[in-house]
């Protein structure tokens, strides 16, 4: 008989796990509480405009290629990729911005033009970053976090010092120009912690940035979700939306099923790609592996205040991805991690996908996505959202030399309360648990429940960590772990 596996949630990690588990011949069903698949990577369509609600950056294309190749497929079988040129632009002041090219040679020239000698230093820095990438992304992250011995390889023993240094210190030793420092510190923000709290080894994120480039799937990141959904169904996975999970049932210490919209459905194995903390609240307390105190003391990646804006004009002097670093980087980071509060002057990011995808906005109009990183768990009110939108849109006008407020057709927002409501996200975090030294690999919440047999987890709060490529990998890791550990009971005659 086939093993029956129920998967909670339909984000990247859940869909990846579903594909791998179905490939092994299991009977796999995905249950999604919202009306469409994708988890945090859903889509908003309004008045001819299309927005990615969640992730908008496509980095590490090799991870996506590796995922699809496991099923004898290619990303191009499902969606079309465009390499962004330039990759992105960073604003520091009026008429003061740095454009990041789509190749390392040009980026080296840009650095050298800003700080003499920095081009050669960048080339050396990137060589080490590429070495770390080859070790981390091609090997270490595909280990399930069961033992600290997973991290000990001939390659990592040569880099042991990099696990105890930090990326910020390394960068500031070599580069003195403040703008270059901020650009080099930017990629590790995807890992969810301050650069000063992120191990030096994570410079592999700089190779993901400058070495591999920034890509865009035609029709947005949701194209990847749609591709994975199609692949899953091709493999026989069943997907139910509007399916709210109310409880995970346990019998004799084993997960035995789930309660969905009031109906109990039996299963041999449960995999949750939903928020890890929330998933454990679906269990009776005695079966929870991690206490409230455990979660409360962990360093979580930021939440976000997001705006989805339809403009009645094309926006000038911006690229598809534009970063606004015209305020104090360290002060904003402190307001997220040290003394959590709303930042006085926030950095922000803007994406204008209609610069690349003409069908994401009506002709002559622009689709704008704005993001302000915030501390999770802080107060969220309509008044605060409006106050901060006014702040960033005023700065956008000043820095890019144009009027846009009068051209806003509509705007929608998404913040802490929505992350909690839509995704059951712990404290409304947007990206999971940060990858600090003490929250890496075997030190993260486990893929396999320590208290309930046949209960597994996947996604941003477990191994390997936050981000879309790690989520794909997490789905593979949990499926491998199930294959390794699960032994079906012999049927009684």
Coordinates of C-alpha atoms in Angstrom, one line a residue:
X1 CA 0.0 0.0 0.0
X2 CA 1.1 3.6 -0.7
X3 CA 2.1 5.7 2.3
X4 CA -0.4 8.5 2.8
X5 CA 1.3 11.9 3.4
X6 CA -0.5 15.1 4.2
X7 CA 1.4 18.4 3.8
X8 CA 0.3 21.6 5.5
X9 CA 0.8 24.7 3.5
X10 CA 1.6 25.3 -0.2
X11 CA 4.7 27.6 -0.2
X12 CA 8.0 26.8 -1.9
X13 CA 9.1 24.3 0.7
X14 CA 5.8 22.4 0.9
X15 CA 5.4 22.2 -2.9
X16 CA 9.0 21.0 -3.2
X17 CA 8.5 18.3 -0.5
X18 CA 5.3 17.3 -2.2
X19 CA 7.1 16.8 -5.5
X20 CA 9.9 14.7 -4.1
X21 CA 7.6 12.6 -1.9
X22 CA 5.2 11.9 -4.8
X23 CA 8.1 11.0 -7.0
X24 CA 8.9 8.2 -4.4
X25 CA 5.4 6.7 -5.0
X26 CA 3.6 8.1 -2.0
X27 CA 0.0 9.3 -1.9
X28 CA 0.5 13.0 -1.3
X29 CA -2.1 15.7 -0.5
X30 CA -1.4 19.4 0.1
X31 CA -3.7 21.5 2.3
X32 CA -3.6 25.3 1.9
X33 CA -5.6 27.6 4.2
X34 CA -5.8 30.4 1.7
X35 CA -7.7 30.5 -1.6
X36 CA -4.7 30.1 -3.8
X37 CA -1.4 28.1 -3.6
X38 CA 1.9 29.8 -2.9
X39 CA 2.0 30.5 0.8
X40 CA 3.8 33.8 1.2
X41 CA 4.5 33.9 -2.5
X42 CA 1.0 34.7 -3.7
X43 CA -0.1 37.2 -6.3
X44 CA -2.3 40.3 -6.3
X45 CA -4.2 41.4 -9.4
X46 CA -6.1 44.6 -9.5
X47 CA -7.3 46.9 -12.3
X48 CA -4.9 45.4 -14.8
X49 CA -1.9 45.5 -12.5
X50 CA -0.1 42.4 -11.2
X51 CA 2.0 42.2 -8.0
X52 CA 4.0 39.5 -6.3
X53 CA 2.8 39.8 -2.7
X54 CA 5.9 38.0 -1.3
X55 CA 9.4 37.4 -2.7
X56 CA 10.4 39.5 -5.7
X57 CA 14.2 38.6 -6.0
X58 CA 15.3 35.6 -8.0
X59 CA 18.8 34.7 -6.9
X60 CA 20.8 31.4 -7.1
X61 CA 19.3 30.2 -10.4
X62 CA 21.4 27.0 -10.0
X63 CA 19.3 25.9 -7.0
X64 CA 16.1 26.2 -9.1
X65 CA 17.9 24.3 -11.9
X66 CA 18.9 21.6 -9.5
X67 CA 15.4 21.2 -8.2
X68 CA 13.8 20.8 -11.6
X69 CA 16.6 18.5 -12.9
X70 CA 15.7 16.1 -10.1
X71 CA 12.5 15.5 -12.1
X72 CA 14.2 15.5 -15.5
X73 CA 12.9 19.0 -16.1
X74 CA 14.3 22.5 -16.6
X75 CA 12.9 25.8 -15.3
X76 CA 12.5 26.8 -19.0
X77 CA 9.9 23.9 -19.3
X78 CA 7.6 26.1 -17.2
X79 CA 8.7 29.7 -17.2
X80 CA 11.0 32.2 -19.0
X81 CA 13.9 33.8 -17.1
X82 CA 15.3 37.3 -17.9
X83 CA 18.7 38.4 -16.4
X84 CA 18.2 41.9 -15.2
X85 CA 20.7 44.5 -16.6
X86 CA 21.4 46.4 -14.5
X87 CA 20.8 44.0 -11.6
X88 CA 19.7 46.9 -9.3
X89 CA 20.3 50.5 -8.3
X90 CA 21.1 51.9 -4.9
X91 CA 20.2 55.5 -4.0
X92 CA 22.2 57.4 -1.3
X93 CA 21.2 61.0 -2.0
X94 CA 19.9 63.3 -4.7
X95 CA 21.9 62.6 -7.8
X96 CA 24.0 60.1 -5.8
X97 CA 23.3 56.5 -6.7
X98 CA 25.3 53.4 -7.7
X99 CA 24.1 51.1 -10.5
X100 CA 25.1 47.5 -10.1
X101 CA 25.8 45.9 -13.5
X102 CA 24.8 42.3 -14.5
X103 CA 28.4 41.1 -14.4
X104 CA 31.3 41.1 -12.0
X105 CA 33.8 42.7 -14.4
X106 CA 31.7 45.9 -14.7
X107 CA 31.0 45.9 -10.9
X108 CA 34.8 45.8 -10.3
X109 CA 35.2 48.8 -12.5
X110 CA 32.4 50.6 -10.7
X111 CA 34.0 50.0 -7.3
X112 CA 37.4 51.1 -8.5
X113 CA 35.9 54.4 -9.8
X114 CA 34.5 55.1 -6.4
X115 CA 37.4 54.0 -4.2
X116 CA 40.9 53.5 -5.6
X117 CA 42.2 50.0 -5.0
X118 CA 38.8 48.6 -4.2
X119 CA 38.4 46.9 -7.6
X120 CA 41.3 44.5 -6.9
X121 CA 40.1 43.9 -3.3
X122 CA 36.6 43.1 -4.6
X123 CA 38.0 40.6 -7.1
X124 CA 39.8 38.8 -4.2
X125 CA 36.8 39.1 -1.9
X126 CA 34.6 37.5 -4.6
X127 CA 37.0 34.7 -5.2
X128 CA 36.7 33.7 -1.5
X129 CA 32.9 34.3 -1.7
X130 CA 32.7 31.9 -4.7
X131 CA 34.7 29.3 -2.8
X132 CA 32.2 29.6 0.1
X133 CA 29.3 29.4 -2.3
X134 CA 30.6 26.1 -3.8
X135 CA 31.0 24.6 -0.3
X136 CA 27.7 26.0 1.2
X137 CA 25.1 26.0 -1.6
X138 CA 26.4 23.0 -3.5
X139 CA 27.0 20.8 -0.5
X140 CA 26.4 21.9 3.2
X141 CA 22.8 23.2 2.8
X142 CA 21.8 19.9 1.4
X143 CA 22.5 18.3 4.8
X144 CA 19.5 17.8 7.2
X145 CA 20.8 19.4 10.4
X146 CA 20.8 16.2 12.4
X147 CA 24.3 16.5 13.7
X148 CA 27.1 19.0 14.1
X149 CA 29.4 16.6 12.3
X150 CA 27.6 17.5 9.0
X151 CA 29.5 20.8 9.1
X152 CA 32.9 19.2 9.4
X153 CA 34.4 18.6 6.0
X154 CA 38.0 19.0 4.6
X155 CA 36.8 22.3 3.0
X156 CA 35.1 23.8 6.1
X157 CA 38.0 22.9 8.4
X158 CA 40.1 25.3 6.3
X159 CA 37.6 28.0 6.9
X160 CA 36.8 27.5 10.6
X161 CA 37.7 31.1 11.4
X162 CA 35.1 32.4 9.1
X163 CA 32.4 30.8 11.3
X164 CA 33.5 33.0 14.2
X165 CA 34.2 36.3 12.4
X166 CA 31.4 38.4 11.0
X167 CA 30.7 39.7 7.5
X168 CA 30.5 43.4 8.5
X169 CA 34.0 43.4 10.1
X170 CA 35.5 41.7 7.1
X171 CA 34.0 44.1 4.6
X172 CA 35.0 47.2 6.7
X173 CA 38.6 46.0 7.0
X174 CA 39.0 46.1 3.2
X175 CA 36.6 48.8 2.0
X176 CA 36.4 52.3 3.4
X177 CA 33.8 54.0 1.3
X178 CA 30.5 53.9 3.2
X179 CA 28.4 53.4 0.1
X180 CA 30.5 50.4 -1.0
X181 CA 30.3 48.9 2.5
X182 CA 26.5 49.1 2.5
X183 CA 26.2 47.5 -0.9
X184 CA 28.4 44.6 0.2
X185 CA 26.5 44.2 3.4
X186 CA 23.1 44.2 1.6
X187 CA 23.0 40.6 0.4
X188 CA 23.3 39.0 3.9
X189 CA 20.2 40.9 4.9
X190 CA 18.4 38.1 3.0
X191 CA 19.6 35.8 5.8
X192 CA 17.6 37.8 8.3
X193 CA 20.2 39.2 10.7
X194 CA 22.5 42.2 11.0
X195 CA 25.8 41.9 9.0
X196 CA 27.6 42.3 12.3
X197 CA 25.8 39.1 13.6
X198 CA 26.3 37.1 10.4
X199 CA 29.3 34.8 10.2
X200 CA 32.0 35.7 7.6
X201 CA 31.4 32.4 5.8
X202 CA 28.1 33.8 4.6
X203 CA 30.0 36.0 2.1
X204 CA 28.6 33.3 -0.3
X205 CA 25.6 35.6 -0.6
X206 CA 27.9 38.2 -2.3
X207 CA 28.7 35.6 -4.9
X208 CA 25.0 35.0 -5.3
X209 CA 24.6 38.7 -5.9
X210 CA 27.6 39.8 -8.0
X211 CA 28.7 36.4 -9.4
X212 CA 25.4 34.8 -10.5
X213 CA 23.3 37.9 -11.0
X214 CA 19.7 38.9 -10.5
X215 CA 17.0 37.3 -12.6
X216 CA 13.3 37.8 -13.1
X217 CA 10.8 35.1 -14.1
X218 CA 8.4 36.4 -16.7
X219 CA 5.1 37.2 -15.1
X220 CA 6.8 37.4 -11.7
X221 CA 7.9 35.0 -8.9
X222 CA 4.4 33.5 -8.9
X223 CA 5.4 31.8 -12.2
X224 CA 7.7 29.6 -10.1
X225 CA 4.9 28.7 -7.8
X226 CA 2.7 27.9 -10.8
X227 CA 5.5 25.8 -12.2
X228 CA 5.9 23.8 -9.0
X229 CA 2.1 23.4 -8.7
X230 CA 2.0 22.0 -12.3
X231 CA 4.9 19.7 -11.6
X232 CA 3.3 18.4 -8.4
X233 CA 0.1 17.6 -10.2
X234 CA 2.0 15.9 -12.9
X235 CA 3.5 13.7 -10.2
X236 CA 0.0 12.9 -8.8
X237 CA -0.1 15.3 -5.9
X238 CA -3.6 16.5 -4.8
X239 CA -4.0 20.1 -3.7
X240 CA -6.8 21.5 -1.6
X241 CA -7.2 25.2 -1.0
X242 CA -9.4 27.0 1.6
X243 CA -8.4 24.0 3.8
X244 CA -7.7 25.3 7.3
X245 CA -5.9 22.9 9.5
X246 CA -7.3 23.0 13.1
X247 CA -5.4 20.2 14.7
X248 CA -2.8 17.5 14.2
X249 CA -4.0 14.3 15.8
X250 CA -1.7 12.0 17.6
X251 CA -2.2 8.3 18.6
X252 CA 0.3 6.3 20.7
X253 CA 2.9 9.0 20.1
X254 CA 2.5 9.0 16.3
X255 CA 0.9 11.6 14.1
X256 CA -2.2 10.0 12.8
X257 CA -4.0 12.7 10.8
X258 CA -5.2 16.3 10.7
X259 CA -8.5 18.1 11.3
X260 CA -9.3 20.1 8.2
X261 CA -12.3 22.5 8.4
X262 CA -13.8 20.4 11.1
X263 CA -13.2 17.0 9.4
X264 CA -10.6 14.5 10.7
X265 CA -8.5 13.0 7.9
X266 CA -6.1 10.1 8.6
X267 CA -2.6 10.0 7.3
X268 CA 0.6 7.9 7.8
X269 CA 2.9 11.0 7.8
X270 CA 2.3 14.7 8.4
X271 CA 4.7 17.3 7.0
X272 CA 4.2 21.0 7.9
X273 CA 5.5 23.8 5.7
X274 CA 3.4 26.3 7.7
X275 CA 5.0 28.4 10.4
X276 CA 6.8 26.0 12.8
X277 CA 5.6 27.7 16.0
X278 CA 2.0 27.7 14.8
X279 CA 2.2 24.1 13.7
X280 CA 3.2 23.1 17.2
X281 CA 0.2 24.9 18.6
X282 CA -1.9 22.4 16.6
X283 CA -0.6 19.7 18.9
X284 CA -1.6 19.0 22.4
X285 CA 1.0 20.8 24.7
X286 CA 2.7 17.6 25.8
X287 CA 3.7 16.9 22.1
X288 CA 5.3 20.3 21.5
X289 CA 9.1 20.1 21.2
X290 CA 9.8 23.8 21.7
X291 CA 8.4 26.0 24.5
X292 CA 7.2 29.6 24.2
X293 CA 10.3 30.7 26.0
X294 CA 12.4 29.0 23.3
X295 CA 10.7 30.9 20.5
X296 CA 10.8 34.2 22.4
X297 CA 14.6 34.2 22.8
X298 CA 15.3 33.4 19.2
X299 CA 16.5 36.0 16.7
X300 CA 13.8 36.3 14.0
X301 CA 14.2 37.7 10.6
X302 CA 12.4 41.0 10.1
X303 CA 8.8 41.6 9.3
X304 CA 7.9 44.0 6.6
X305 CA 5.5 46.8 5.7
X306 CA 4.7 46.3 2.1
X307 CA 2.8 48.5 -0.3
X308 CA 1.4 47.5 -3.7
X309 CA 0.8 50.7 -5.8
X310 CA -0.7 51.3 -9.2
X311 CA 0.7 54.4 -10.8
X312 CA -1.0 56.3 -13.7
X313 CA 2.4 57.1 -15.3
X314 CA 5.8 55.5 -15.9
X315 CA 8.2 56.1 -13.0
X316 CA 11.5 57.7 -14.1
X317 CA 15.1 57.3 -12.8
X318 CA 14.5 53.9 -11.2
X319 CA 15.4 50.3 -12.1
X320 CA 13.4 47.1 -11.8
X321 CA 15.0 46.7 -8.3
X322 CA 15.8 50.0 -6.5
X323 CA 17.2 50.3 -3.0
X324 CA 17.0 53.5 -1.0
X325 CA 19.9 53.8 1.5
X326 CA 19.7 57.5 2.0
X327 CA 19.3 57.2 5.8
X328 CA 21.4 55.6 8.6
X329 CA 21.7 51.9 7.8
X330 CA 22.9 51.0 11.4
X331 CA 20.2 53.0 13.1
X332 CA 17.5 51.2 11.2
X333 CA 19.1 47.8 11.9
X334 CA 19.1 48.7 15.6
X335 CA 15.4 49.5 15.5
X336 CA 14.8 46.0 14.1
X337 CA 17.1 43.9 16.3
X338 CA 18.4 45.8 19.3
X339 CA 15.5 47.9 20.6
X340 CA 12.5 46.8 18.4
X341 CA 10.4 49.8 17.4
X342 CA 9.2 51.6 14.3
X343 CA 12.3 53.2 12.7
X344 CA 12.5 57.0 12.6
X345 CA 14.0 57.0 9.2
X346 CA 13.7 53.6 7.4
X347 CA 15.7 52.2 4.5
X348 CA 13.3 50.9 1.9
X349 CA 13.3 48.8 -1.3
X350 CA 11.1 49.3 -4.4
X351 CA 10.4 47.0 -7.2
X352 CA 8.9 48.1 -10.5
X353 CA 8.3 44.8 -12.3
X354 CA 6.6 46.6 -15.2
X355 CA 10.1 47.8 -16.2
X356 CA 10.7 44.3 -17.3
X357 CA 7.3 42.7 -17.6
X358 CA 5.1 45.0 -19.7
X359 CA 2.0 42.9 -19.0
X360 CA 2.3 43.5 -15.2
X361 CA 0.8 47.0 -15.8
X362 CA -1.5 48.6 -18.3
X363 CA 0.3 50.5 -21.1
X364 CA 1.8 53.8 -19.9
X365 CA 1.3 52.9 -16.2
X366 CA 3.7 51.4 -13.6
X367 CA 3.5 48.6 -11.0
X368 CA 5.3 49.5 -7.8
X369 CA 6.1 47.3 -4.8
X370 CA 7.6 49.0 -1.7
X371 CA 9.1 47.2 1.3
X372 CA 10.2 48.6 4.7
X373 CA 12.0 46.0 6.9
X374 CA 10.5 46.1 10.5
X375 CA 10.9 44.4 13.8
X376 CA 8.5 41.5 14.2
X377 CA 5.9 41.8 16.9
X378 CA 5.5 45.6 16.9
X379 CA 2.3 47.5 16.8
X380 CA 0.6 47.7 13.4
X381 CA -2.2 50.2 12.7
X382 CA -3.6 51.8 9.5
X383 CA -2.4 55.2 10.8
X384 CA 1.2 53.9 11.1
X385 CA 1.1 52.4 7.6
X386 CA -0.1 55.7 6.1
X387 CA 2.5 57.7 8.0
X388 CA 5.3 55.5 6.7
X389 CA 4.0 55.4 3.1
X390 CA 4.0 59.2 3.1
X391 CA 7.6 59.1 4.4
X392 CA 9.0 56.8 1.6
X393 CA 7.0 58.2 -1.3
X394 CA 8.2 61.7 -0.4
X395 CA 11.8 60.5 -0.4
X396 CA 11.2 58.7 -3.7
X397 CA 10.0 61.9 -5.3
X398 CA 13.0 63.8 -3.9
X399 CA 15.7 61.3 -4.8
X400 CA 14.4 60.6 -8.3
X401 CA 13.4 64.2 -9.1
X402 CA 9.8 63.7 -10.0
X403 CA 6.2 64.0 -8.8
X404 CA 4.3 60.7 -8.3
X405 CA 1.8 61.2 -5.5
X406 CA -0.8 62.6 -7.7
X407 CA -0.4 59.7 -10.1
X408 CA -1.3 57.0 -7.6
X409 CA -4.4 55.1 -8.8
X410 CA -4.6 52.8 -5.7
X411 CA -2.4 51.3 -3.0
X412 CA -2.8 48.1 -0.9
X413 CA -0.7 47.4 2.2
X414 CA 0.5 44.3 4.0
X415 CA 2.2 44.3 7.4
X416 CA 2.6 42.5 10.7
X417 CA -1.1 41.9 11.4
X418 CA -1.5 40.4 7.9
X419 CA 1.5 38.1 8.2
X420 CA -0.2 36.7 11.4
X421 CA -3.6 36.5 9.9
X422 CA -2.7 35.1 6.4
X423 CA 0.2 32.9 7.3
X424 CA 0.0 32.3 11.1
X425 CA 3.4 33.8 11.2
X426 CA 5.1 34.0 14.6
X427 CA 5.1 37.7 15.7
X428 CA 4.3 38.5 12.1
X429 CA 7.8 37.7 10.8
X430 CA 8.2 37.8 7.1
X431 CA 11.3 35.6 6.5
X432 CA 11.5 33.1 9.3
X433 CA 14.4 32.7 11.7
X434 CA 17.6 34.5 11.1
X435 CA 20.8 32.6 10.2
X436 CA 23.1 33.7 13.0
X437 CA 26.0 31.5 14.2
X438 CA 23.9 30.0 17.0
X439 CA 20.9 29.5 14.6
X440 CA 22.6 27.6 11.8
X441 CA 22.3 24.0 10.6
X442 CA 21.9 21.6 13.6
X443 CA 21.1 24.5 15.9
X444 CA 17.8 25.3 14.1
X445 CA 14.4 23.7 14.9
X446 CA 14.5 20.1 13.6
X447 CA 13.0 18.8 10.4
X448 CA 11.8 15.8 12.4
X449 CA 9.7 16.2 15.5
X450 CA 11.5 15.1 18.6
X451 CA 8.3 14.1 20.4
X452 CA 5.9 12.9 17.7
X453 CA 6.7 10.1 15.3
X454 CA 5.9 10.6 11.7
X455 CA 5.6 14.4 12.1
X456 CA 8.0 16.5 10.0
X457 CA 8.6 20.2 9.3
X458 CA 10.0 22.1 6.4
X459 CA 10.4 25.8 5.5
X460 CA 12.1 29.0 6.7
X461 CA 12.1 28.3 10.5
X462 CA 14.0 25.0 10.0
X463 CA 16.9 23.8 7.9
X464 CA 18.6 25.4 6.0
X465 CA 17.0 28.8 6.6
X466 CA 15.3 31.9 5.2
X467 CA 14.9 32.6 1.5
X468 CA 13.3 31.0 -1.6
X469 CA 16.3 28.8 -2.7
X470 CA 16.7 27.5 0.9
X471 CA 13.0 26.7 1.0
X472 CA 13.3 24.6 -2.1
X473 CA 16.2 22.8 -0.5
X474 CA 14.3 22.3 2.7
X475 CA 11.6 20.5 0.8
X476 CA 14.2 18.1 -0.5
X477 CA 15.8 17.6 2.9
X478 CA 12.5 16.6 4.6
X479 CA 11.6 14.2 1.9
X480 CA 15.0 12.6 2.1
X481 CA 14.6 12.3 5.9
X482 CA 11.3 10.6 5.5
X483 CA 12.7 8.2 3.0
X484 CA 15.5 7.5 5.5
X485 CA 13.5 7.1 8.7
X486 CA 10.0 6.1 7.9
X487 CA 9.2 2.4 8.2
X488 CA 5.6 1.5 7.5
X489 CA 4.0 -0.9 9.8
X490 CA 3.4 -4.4 8.5
X491 CA -0.2 -5.0 7.6
X492 CA -2.0 -7.5 9.8
X493 CA -3.4 -10.5 8.0

